[in-house]
Amino acid sequence: TQLLEQSPQFLSIQEGENLTVYCNSSSVFSSLQWYRQEPGEGPVLLVTVVTGGEVKKLKRLTFQFGDARKDSSLHITAAQPGDTGLYLCAGASGNNRLAFGKGNQVVVIP
Amino acid sequence: GAVVSQHPSRVICKSGTSVKIECRSLDFQATTMFWYRQFPKQSLMLMATSNEGSKATYEQGVEKDKFLINHASLTLSTLTVTSAHPEDSSFYICSASPGEAQYFGPGTRLLVL
C-alpha cells in the first residue's frame, strides 16, 4: 500500500498570510497531483508534477515535487478566503491509479 | 480542463433497493474510469477501475456483486449499488483521464434509509 501523509491536517490562518502544506510518502510516484475539494463537491485538479525537483506556479500557489519524487509541497502566498478548502495530494502509480492522502484542511479567515 | 459529470447529484433510497449512478466524460473519451467513495472528513478510497468493454477491476475488500460496474461506451460508466443498506450511505465520486491527470465528477451523495 502506498501511503501519502499530508501535514498539517488542519491549518487556520489570517487573510494575507503565507502557508505551506506537505505531502510525504516512502514510495516513488510517476507523477503527483494536487486537488482542492469543497464540501459536497468533487476534487478539482490544480496541478500535476512529473519531474523530480519540478516547481510549478498557479497564480499565488507554488507546487514543488521532491527530487526523489516521493514528496511534494504546496505554498500559498498572501492567502485569501477563496483559498479555503481541502487540499488533496494524489500519487499516480501503475495503470493510472491514484492513491490519496487524507488532505490538508485550510481555513483562511477574512 | 476536461469535464466529467455525474448523475444524480444526490439520492435517497430505502434499504434493500438498488441505485444506479452514471459517470460521463463530456469532452473526451475514456477507456478507463475510476470509482471512489468518501466518508465524512476522510479521504477518497478507490473502489474499482472501470474498463471499457471488459470487466471492472475491484480493490481489495470491495464486493463486486454489491457494486456492479458497467462501462459500455467510451464516455459512460455506471455504478449500481445493489440491495443498498444504511452502511452504504456515502459520497461516491468518479474520475476519468484524457491523459496523465485525472478529472473528477461532482460526486453523488447517497443516503440509504
PDB file of C-alpha atoms in Angstrom:
ATOM      1  CA  THR A   1       0.000   0.000   0.000  1.00  0.00           C
ATOM      2  CA  GLN A   2       1.372   3.373  -0.982  1.00  0.00           C
ATOM      3  CA  LEU A   3       0.594   5.795   1.795  1.00  0.00           C
ATOM      4  CA  LEU A   4       0.684   9.528   1.455  1.00  0.00           C
ATOM      5  CA  GLU A   5       0.894  11.534   4.635  1.00  0.00           C
ATOM      6  CA  GLN A   6      -0.314  15.113   4.489  1.00  0.00           C
ATOM      7  CA  SER A   7       0.573  17.650   7.128  1.00  0.00           C
ATOM      8  CA  PRO A   8      -0.723  19.604   8.840  1.00  0.00           C
ATOM      9  CA  GLN A   9      -4.166  18.053   8.755  1.00  0.00           C
ATOM     10  CA  PHE A  10      -5.769  21.362   9.672  1.00  0.00           C
ATOM     11  CA  LEU A  11      -4.490  24.896   9.289  1.00  0.00           C
ATOM     12  CA  SER A  12      -6.231  28.168  10.061  1.00  0.00           C
ATOM     13  CA  ILE A  13      -4.617  31.452   9.067  1.00  0.00           C
ATOM     14  CA  GLN A  14      -5.494  35.106   8.614  1.00  0.00           C
ATOM     15  CA  GLU A  15      -6.067  36.596   5.191  1.00  0.00           C
ATOM     16  CA  GLY A  16      -2.812  37.859   3.716  1.00  0.00           C
ATOM     17  CA  GLU A  17      -0.570  35.353   5.471  1.00  0.00           C
ATOM     18  CA  ASN A  18       1.509  32.706   3.743  1.00  0.00           C
ATOM     19  CA  LEU A  19       1.211  28.973   4.315  1.00  0.00           C
ATOM     20  CA  THR A  20       2.865  25.739   3.280  1.00  0.00           C
ATOM     21  CA  VAL A  21       1.411  22.234   3.432  1.00  0.00           C
ATOM     22  CA  TYR A  22       3.196  18.989   2.801  1.00  0.00           C
ATOM     23  CA  CYS A  23       2.619  15.629   1.203  1.00  0.00           C
ATOM     24  CA  ASN A  24       5.099  12.863   2.037  1.00  0.00           C
ATOM     25  CA  SER A  25       5.490   9.230   1.124  1.00  0.00           C
ATOM     26  CA  SER A  26       8.028   6.445   1.233  1.00  0.00           C
ATOM     27  CA  SER A  27       7.026   5.436  -2.277  1.00  0.00           C
ATOM     28  CA  VAL A  28       8.145   6.837  -5.608  1.00  0.00           C
ATOM     29  CA  PHE A  29       5.411   8.038  -7.931  1.00  0.00           C
ATOM     30  CA  SER A  30       5.401   8.555 -11.675  1.00  0.00           C
ATOM     31  CA  SER A  31       3.505  11.788 -11.062  1.00  0.00           C
ATOM     32  CA  LEU A  32       1.772  13.589  -8.263  1.00  0.00           C
ATOM     33  CA  GLN A  33      -1.367  15.635  -8.444  1.00  0.00           C
ATOM     34  CA  TRP A  34      -2.828  18.289  -6.167  1.00  0.00           C
ATOM     35  CA  TYR A  35      -6.570  18.850  -5.911  1.00  0.00           C
ATOM     36  CA  ARG A  36      -8.792  21.211  -3.955  1.00  0.00           C
ATOM     37  CA  GLN A  37     -12.129  19.927  -2.746  1.00  0.00           C
ATOM     38  CA  GLU A  38     -15.054  21.965  -1.451  1.00  0.00           C
ATOM     39  CA  PRO A  39     -17.682  20.343   0.826  1.00  0.00           C
ATOM     40  CA  GLY A  40     -20.142  18.227  -1.146  1.00  0.00           C
ATOM     41  CA  GLU A  41     -18.211  18.549  -4.407  1.00  0.00           C
ATOM     42  CA  GLY A  42     -15.687  16.515  -6.322  1.00  0.00           C
ATOM     43  CA  PRO A  43     -11.973  17.360  -6.220  1.00  0.00           C
ATOM     44  CA  VAL A  44     -10.785  19.941  -8.735  1.00  0.00           C
ATOM     45  CA  LEU A  45      -7.376  19.417 -10.276  1.00  0.00           C
ATOM     46  CA  LEU A  46      -4.866  22.166  -9.527  1.00  0.00           C
ATOM     47  CA  VAL A  47      -1.620  20.802 -10.900  1.00  0.00           C
ATOM     48  CA  THR A  48       0.293  17.713 -11.971  1.00  0.00           C
ATOM     49  CA  VAL A  49       4.002  17.412 -11.278  1.00  0.00           C
ATOM     50  CA  VAL A  50       6.063  14.796 -13.030  1.00  0.00           C
ATOM     51  CA  THR A  51       9.779  15.571 -12.847  1.00  0.00           C
ATOM     52  CA  GLY A  52      11.795  15.339  -9.642  1.00  0.00           C
ATOM     53  CA  GLY A  53      12.584  18.847  -8.394  1.00  0.00           C
ATOM     54  CA  GLU A  54       9.898  20.383 -10.569  1.00  0.00           C
ATOM     55  CA  VAL A  55       8.307  23.648  -9.454  1.00  0.00           C
ATOM     56  CA  LYS A  56       5.003  24.855 -10.856  1.00  0.00           C
ATOM     57  CA  LYS A  57       3.177  28.076 -10.128  1.00  0.00           C
ATOM     58  CA  LEU A  58      -0.534  28.723 -10.358  1.00  0.00           C
ATOM     59  CA  LYS A  59      -1.082  32.381  -9.508  1.00  0.00           C
ATOM     60  CA  ARG A  60      -0.361  32.556  -5.750  1.00  0.00           C
ATOM     61  CA  LEU A  61       0.095  28.798  -5.403  1.00  0.00           C
ATOM     62  CA  THR A  62       3.530  27.221  -5.775  1.00  0.00           C
ATOM     63  CA  PHE A  63       3.889  23.447  -6.027  1.00  0.00           C
ATOM     64  CA  GLN A  64       7.153  21.581  -5.695  1.00  0.00           C
ATOM     65  CA  PHE A  65       7.898  17.934  -6.366  1.00  0.00           C
ATOM     66  CA  GLY A  66      10.735  16.429  -4.366  1.00  0.00           C
ATOM     67  CA  ASP A  67      13.916  15.389  -6.135  1.00  0.00           C
ATOM     68  CA  ALA A  68      13.223  11.729  -5.372  1.00  0.00           C
ATOM     69  CA  ARG A  69       9.582  12.040  -6.468  1.00  0.00           C
ATOM     70  CA  LYS A  70       8.349  10.891  -3.057  1.00  0.00           C
ATOM     71  CA  ASP A  71       7.077  14.141  -1.609  1.00  0.00           C
ATOM     72  CA  SER A  72       5.613  17.474  -2.523  1.00  0.00           C
ATOM     73  CA  SER A  73       4.742  20.813  -1.022  1.00  0.00           C
ATOM     74  CA  LEU A  74       2.155  23.478  -1.719  1.00  0.00           C
ATOM     75  CA  HIS A  75       2.889  27.068  -0.763  1.00  0.00           C
ATOM     76  CA  ILE A  76       0.200  29.749  -0.856  1.00  0.00           C
ATOM     77  CA  THR A  77       1.278  33.379  -0.830  1.00  0.00           C
ATOM     78  CA  ALA A  78      -0.995  36.062   0.612  1.00  0.00           C
ATOM     79  CA  ALA A  79      -3.829  33.659   1.274  1.00  0.00           C
ATOM     80  CA  GLN A  80      -7.370  34.768   0.542  1.00  0.00           C
ATOM     81  CA  PRO A  81     -10.707  33.442   1.862  1.00  0.00           C
ATOM     82  CA  GLY A  82     -11.279  31.822  -1.535  1.00  0.00           C
ATOM     83  CA  ASP A  83      -8.309  29.565  -0.858  1.00  0.00           C
ATOM     84  CA  THR A  84     -10.261  27.841   1.894  1.00  0.00           C
ATOM     85  CA  GLY A  85     -10.742  24.169   1.141  1.00  0.00           C
ATOM     86  CA  LEU A  86      -9.431  20.652   1.477  1.00  0.00           C
ATOM     87  CA  TYR A  87      -6.181  20.203  -0.439  1.00  0.00           C
ATOM     88  CA  LEU A  88      -5.584  16.623  -1.517  1.00  0.00           C
ATOM     89  CA  CYS A  89      -2.411  15.186  -2.937  1.00  0.00           C
ATOM     90  CA  ALA A  90      -2.528  12.013  -5.001  1.00  0.00           C
ATOM     91  CA  GLY A  91       0.303   9.873  -6.280  1.00  0.00           C
ATOM     92  CA  ALA A  92      -0.021   8.041  -9.567  1.00  0.00           C
ATOM     93  CA  SER A  93       1.293   4.521  -9.980  1.00  0.00           C
ATOM     94  CA  GLY A  94       0.679   1.775 -12.487  1.00  0.00           C
ATOM     95  CA  ASN A  95      -2.469   1.783 -14.617  1.00  0.00           C
ATOM     96  CA  ASN A  96      -3.019   5.444 -13.730  1.00  0.00           C
ATOM     97  CA  ARG A  97      -4.423   4.509 -10.322  1.00  0.00           C
ATOM     98  CA  LEU A  98      -4.236   7.267  -7.727  1.00  0.00           C
ATOM     99  CA  ALA A  99      -3.500   6.936  -4.024  1.00  0.00           C
ATOM    100  CA  PHE A 100      -4.782   9.865  -1.983  1.00  0.00           C
ATOM    101  CA  GLY A 101      -3.592  11.433   1.200  1.00  0.00           C
ATOM    102  CA  LYS A 102      -6.114  12.455   3.858  1.00  0.00           C
ATOM    103  CA  GLY A 103      -5.835  16.077   2.890  1.00  0.00           C
ATOM    104  CA  ASN A 104      -4.860  19.424   4.349  1.00  0.00           C
ATOM    105  CA  GLN A 105      -7.889  21.380   5.522  1.00  0.00           C
ATOM    106  CA  VAL A 106      -7.079  25.054   5.085  1.00  0.00           C
ATOM    107  CA  VAL A 107      -9.236  27.836   6.507  1.00  0.00           C
ATOM    108  CA  VAL A 108      -8.434  31.438   5.625  1.00  0.00           C
ATOM    109  CA  ILE A 109     -10.094  33.916   7.956  1.00  0.00           C
ATOM    110  CA  PRO A 110     -11.071  37.284   6.456  1.00  0.00           C
TER     111      PRO A 110
ATOM    112  CA  GLY B   1      -9.648  21.127 -18.157  1.00  0.00           C
ATOM    113  CA  ALA B   2     -11.635  18.028 -19.026  1.00  0.00           C
ATOM    114  CA  VAL B   3     -15.224  17.783 -17.812  1.00  0.00           C
ATOM    115  CA  VAL B   4     -16.734  14.815 -16.034  1.00  0.00           C
ATOM    116  CA  SER B   5     -20.368  14.724 -14.981  1.00  0.00           C
ATOM    117  CA  GLN B   6     -22.281  12.523 -12.572  1.00  0.00           C
ATOM    118  CA  HIS B   7     -25.961  11.826 -12.189  1.00  0.00           C
ATOM    119  CA  PRO B   8     -27.777  12.008  -9.892  1.00  0.00           C
ATOM    120  CA  SER B   9     -26.087  14.501  -7.587  1.00  0.00           C
ATOM    121  CA  ARG B  10     -27.916  13.088  -4.609  1.00  0.00           C
ATOM    122  CA  VAL B  11     -30.269  10.206  -3.990  1.00  0.00           C
ATOM    123  CA  ILE B  12     -32.252   8.924  -1.045  1.00  0.00           C
ATOM    124  CA  CYS B  13     -33.492   5.371  -1.156  1.00  0.00           C
ATOM    125  CA  LYS B  14     -34.985   2.719   1.068  1.00  0.00           C
ATOM    126  CA  SER B  15     -32.908  -0.141   2.390  1.00  0.00           C
ATOM    127  CA  GLY B  16     -32.930  -3.095   0.006  1.00  0.00           C
ATOM    128  CA  THR B  17     -33.339  -1.121  -3.182  1.00  0.00           C
ATOM    129  CA  SER B  18     -30.735  -0.662  -5.909  1.00  0.00           C
ATOM    130  CA  VAL B  19     -29.314   2.651  -7.024  1.00  0.00           C
ATOM    131  CA  LYS B  20     -27.562   3.429 -10.299  1.00  0.00           C
ATOM    132  CA  ILE B  21     -25.049   6.256 -10.607  1.00  0.00           C
ATOM    133  CA  GLU B  22     -23.834   7.479 -14.000  1.00  0.00           C
ATOM    134  CA  CYS B  23     -20.438   8.950 -14.801  1.00  0.00           C
ATOM    135  CA  ARG B  24     -19.843  10.650 -18.141  1.00  0.00           C
ATOM    136  CA  SER B  25     -16.802  12.192 -19.755  1.00  0.00           C
ATOM    137  CA  LEU B  26     -18.248  15.133 -21.679  1.00  0.00           C
ATOM    138  CA  ASP B  27     -15.420  16.300 -23.900  1.00  0.00           C
ATOM    139  CA  PHE B  28     -13.105  13.329 -24.188  1.00  0.00           C
ATOM    140  CA  GLN B  29     -13.159   9.577 -24.472  1.00  0.00           C
ATOM    141  CA  ALA B  30     -12.077   7.458 -21.546  1.00  0.00           C
ATOM    142  CA  THR B  31     -11.222   3.789 -21.820  1.00  0.00           C
ATOM    143  CA  THR B  32     -10.729   3.793 -18.077  1.00  0.00           C
ATOM    144  CA  MET B  33     -12.767   5.419 -15.332  1.00  0.00           C
ATOM    145  CA  PHE B  34     -12.394   5.137 -11.595  1.00  0.00           C
ATOM    146  CA  TRP B  35     -14.944   4.937  -8.807  1.00  0.00           C
ATOM    147  CA  TYR B  36     -14.230   6.242  -5.310  1.00  0.00           C
ATOM    148  CA  ARG B  37     -16.177   6.611  -2.115  1.00  0.00           C
ATOM    149  CA  GLN B  38     -15.560   9.184   0.553  1.00  0.00           C
ATOM    150  CA  PHE B  39     -16.833   9.164   4.108  1.00  0.00           C
ATOM    151  CA  PRO B  40     -17.192  12.433   6.038  1.00  0.00           C
ATOM    152  CA  LYS B  41     -13.880  14.047   6.851  1.00  0.00           C
ATOM    153  CA  GLN B  42     -11.969  11.230   5.212  1.00  0.00           C
ATOM    154  CA  SER B  43     -10.037  10.909   2.001  1.00  0.00           C
ATOM    155  CA  LEU B  44     -11.083   9.255  -1.232  1.00  0.00           C
ATOM    156  CA  MET B  45     -10.885   5.487  -1.283  1.00  0.00           C
ATOM    157  CA  LEU B  46     -10.586   3.805  -4.666  1.00  0.00           C
ATOM    158  CA  MET B  47     -13.295   1.179  -5.107  1.00  0.00           C
ATOM    159  CA  ALA B  48     -12.733  -0.057  -8.618  1.00  0.00           C
ATOM    160  CA  THR B  49     -11.318   0.624 -12.048  1.00  0.00           C
ATOM    161  CA  SER B  50     -13.900   0.603 -14.805  1.00  0.00           C
ATOM    162  CA  ASN B  51     -12.603  -0.660 -18.140  1.00  0.00           C
ATOM    163  CA  GLU B  52     -14.481  -0.037 -21.378  1.00  0.00           C
ATOM    164  CA  GLY B  53     -15.565  -3.284 -22.942  1.00  0.00           C
ATOM    165  CA  SER B  54     -14.260  -5.523 -20.195  1.00  0.00           C
ATOM    166  CA  LYS B  55     -14.762  -6.365 -16.551  1.00  0.00           C
ATOM    167  CA  ALA B  56     -14.035  -3.873 -13.844  1.00  0.00           C
ATOM    168  CA  THR B  57     -11.102  -4.368 -11.510  1.00  0.00           C
ATOM    169  CA  TYR B  58     -12.109  -4.136  -7.860  1.00  0.00           C
ATOM    170  CA  GLU B  59      -9.927  -3.092  -4.950  1.00  0.00           C
ATOM    171  CA  GLN B  60      -9.418  -5.467  -2.087  1.00  0.00           C
ATOM    172  CA  GLY B  61     -12.411  -5.579   0.218  1.00  0.00           C
ATOM    173  CA  VAL B  62     -14.893  -4.200  -2.327  1.00  0.00           C
ATOM    174  CA  GLU B  63     -17.665  -6.655  -3.192  1.00  0.00           C
ATOM    175  CA  LYS B  64     -18.085  -6.890  -6.951  1.00  0.00           C
ATOM    176  CA  ASP B  65     -21.601  -8.314  -6.622  1.00  0.00           C
ATOM    177  CA  LYS B  66     -22.569  -5.438  -4.371  1.00  0.00           C
ATOM    178  CA  PHE B  67     -21.155  -2.681  -6.531  1.00  0.00           C
ATOM    179  CA  LEU B  68     -21.856  -3.507 -10.161  1.00  0.00           C
ATOM    180  CA  ILE B  69     -19.891  -1.543 -12.717  1.00  0.00           C
ATOM    181  CA  ASN B  70     -20.686  -1.279 -16.397  1.00  0.00           C
ATOM    182  CA  HIS B  71     -18.533   0.640 -18.870  1.00  0.00           C
ATOM    183  CA  ALA B  72     -20.447   0.176 -22.089  1.00  0.00           C
ATOM    184  CA  SER B  73     -19.054   3.117 -24.029  1.00  0.00           C
ATOM    185  CA  LEU B  74     -16.013   5.369 -24.099  1.00  0.00           C
ATOM    186  CA  THR B  75     -17.906   8.155 -22.351  1.00  0.00           C
ATOM    187  CA  LEU B  76     -20.115   6.376 -19.836  1.00  0.00           C
ATOM    188  CA  SER B  77     -19.568   4.210 -16.787  1.00  0.00           C
ATOM    189  CA  THR B  78     -22.271   3.242 -14.323  1.00  0.00           C
ATOM    190  CA  LEU B  79     -22.052   2.099 -10.732  1.00  0.00           C
ATOM    191  CA  THR B  80     -25.031   0.214  -9.320  1.00  0.00           C
ATOM    192  CA  VAL B  81     -25.261  -0.235  -5.582  1.00  0.00           C
ATOM    193  CA  THR B  82     -27.354  -3.362  -5.222  1.00  0.00           C
ATOM    194  CA  SER B  83     -29.576  -4.050  -2.220  1.00  0.00           C
ATOM    195  CA  ALA B  84     -28.379  -0.883  -0.570  1.00  0.00           C
ATOM    196  CA  HIS B  85     -28.134  -0.691   3.209  1.00  0.00           C
ATOM    197  CA  PRO B  86     -27.572   2.267   5.529  1.00  0.00           C
ATOM    198  CA  GLU B  87     -23.863   1.493   5.771  1.00  0.00           C
ATOM    199  CA  ASP B  88     -23.611   2.121   2.007  1.00  0.00           C
ATOM    200  CA  SER B  89     -24.524   5.743   2.584  1.00  0.00           C
ATOM    201  CA  SER B  90     -21.585   7.756   1.375  1.00  0.00           C
ATOM    202  CA  PHE B  91     -20.289  10.210  -1.213  1.00  0.00           C
ATOM    203  CA  TYR B  92     -19.474   8.399  -4.451  1.00  0.00           C
ATOM    204  CA  ILE B  93     -17.153  10.093  -6.921  1.00  0.00           C
ATOM    205  CA  CYS B  94     -15.959   9.011 -10.336  1.00  0.00           C
ATOM    206  CA  SER B  95     -12.960  10.155 -12.313  1.00  0.00           C
ATOM    207  CA  ALA B  96     -11.670   9.810 -15.844  1.00  0.00           C
ATOM    208  CA  SER B  97      -8.445  10.666 -17.552  1.00  0.00           C
ATOM    209  CA  PRO B  98      -7.824  12.027 -21.056  1.00  0.00           C
ATOM    210  CA  GLY B  99      -4.111  11.614 -20.480  1.00  0.00           C
ATOM    211  CA  GLU B 100      -1.975  11.927 -17.408  1.00  0.00           C
ATOM    212  CA  ALA B 101      -4.183  13.741 -14.934  1.00  0.00           C
ATOM    213  CA  GLN B 102      -7.498  12.519 -13.596  1.00  0.00           C
ATOM    214  CA  TYR B 103     -10.573  14.705 -13.598  1.00  0.00           C
ATOM    215  CA  PHE B 104     -13.347  14.126 -11.122  1.00  0.00           C
ATOM    216  CA  GLY B 105     -17.088  14.313 -11.330  1.00  0.00           C
ATOM    217  CA  PRO B 106     -19.041  16.431  -8.849  1.00  0.00           C
ATOM    218  CA  GLY B 107     -19.973  13.384  -6.785  1.00  0.00           C
ATOM    219  CA  THR B 108     -23.191  11.643  -5.789  1.00  0.00           C
ATOM    220  CA  ARG B 109     -24.451  11.763  -2.242  1.00  0.00           C
ATOM    221  CA  LEU B 110     -26.248   8.501  -1.391  1.00  0.00           C
ATOM    222  CA  LEU B 111     -28.415   8.203   1.695  1.00  0.00           C
ATOM    223  CA  VAL B 112     -29.961   4.837   2.439  1.00  0.00           C
ATOM    224  CA  LEU B 113     -32.769   4.899   4.961  1.00  0.00           C
TER     225      LEU B 113
END
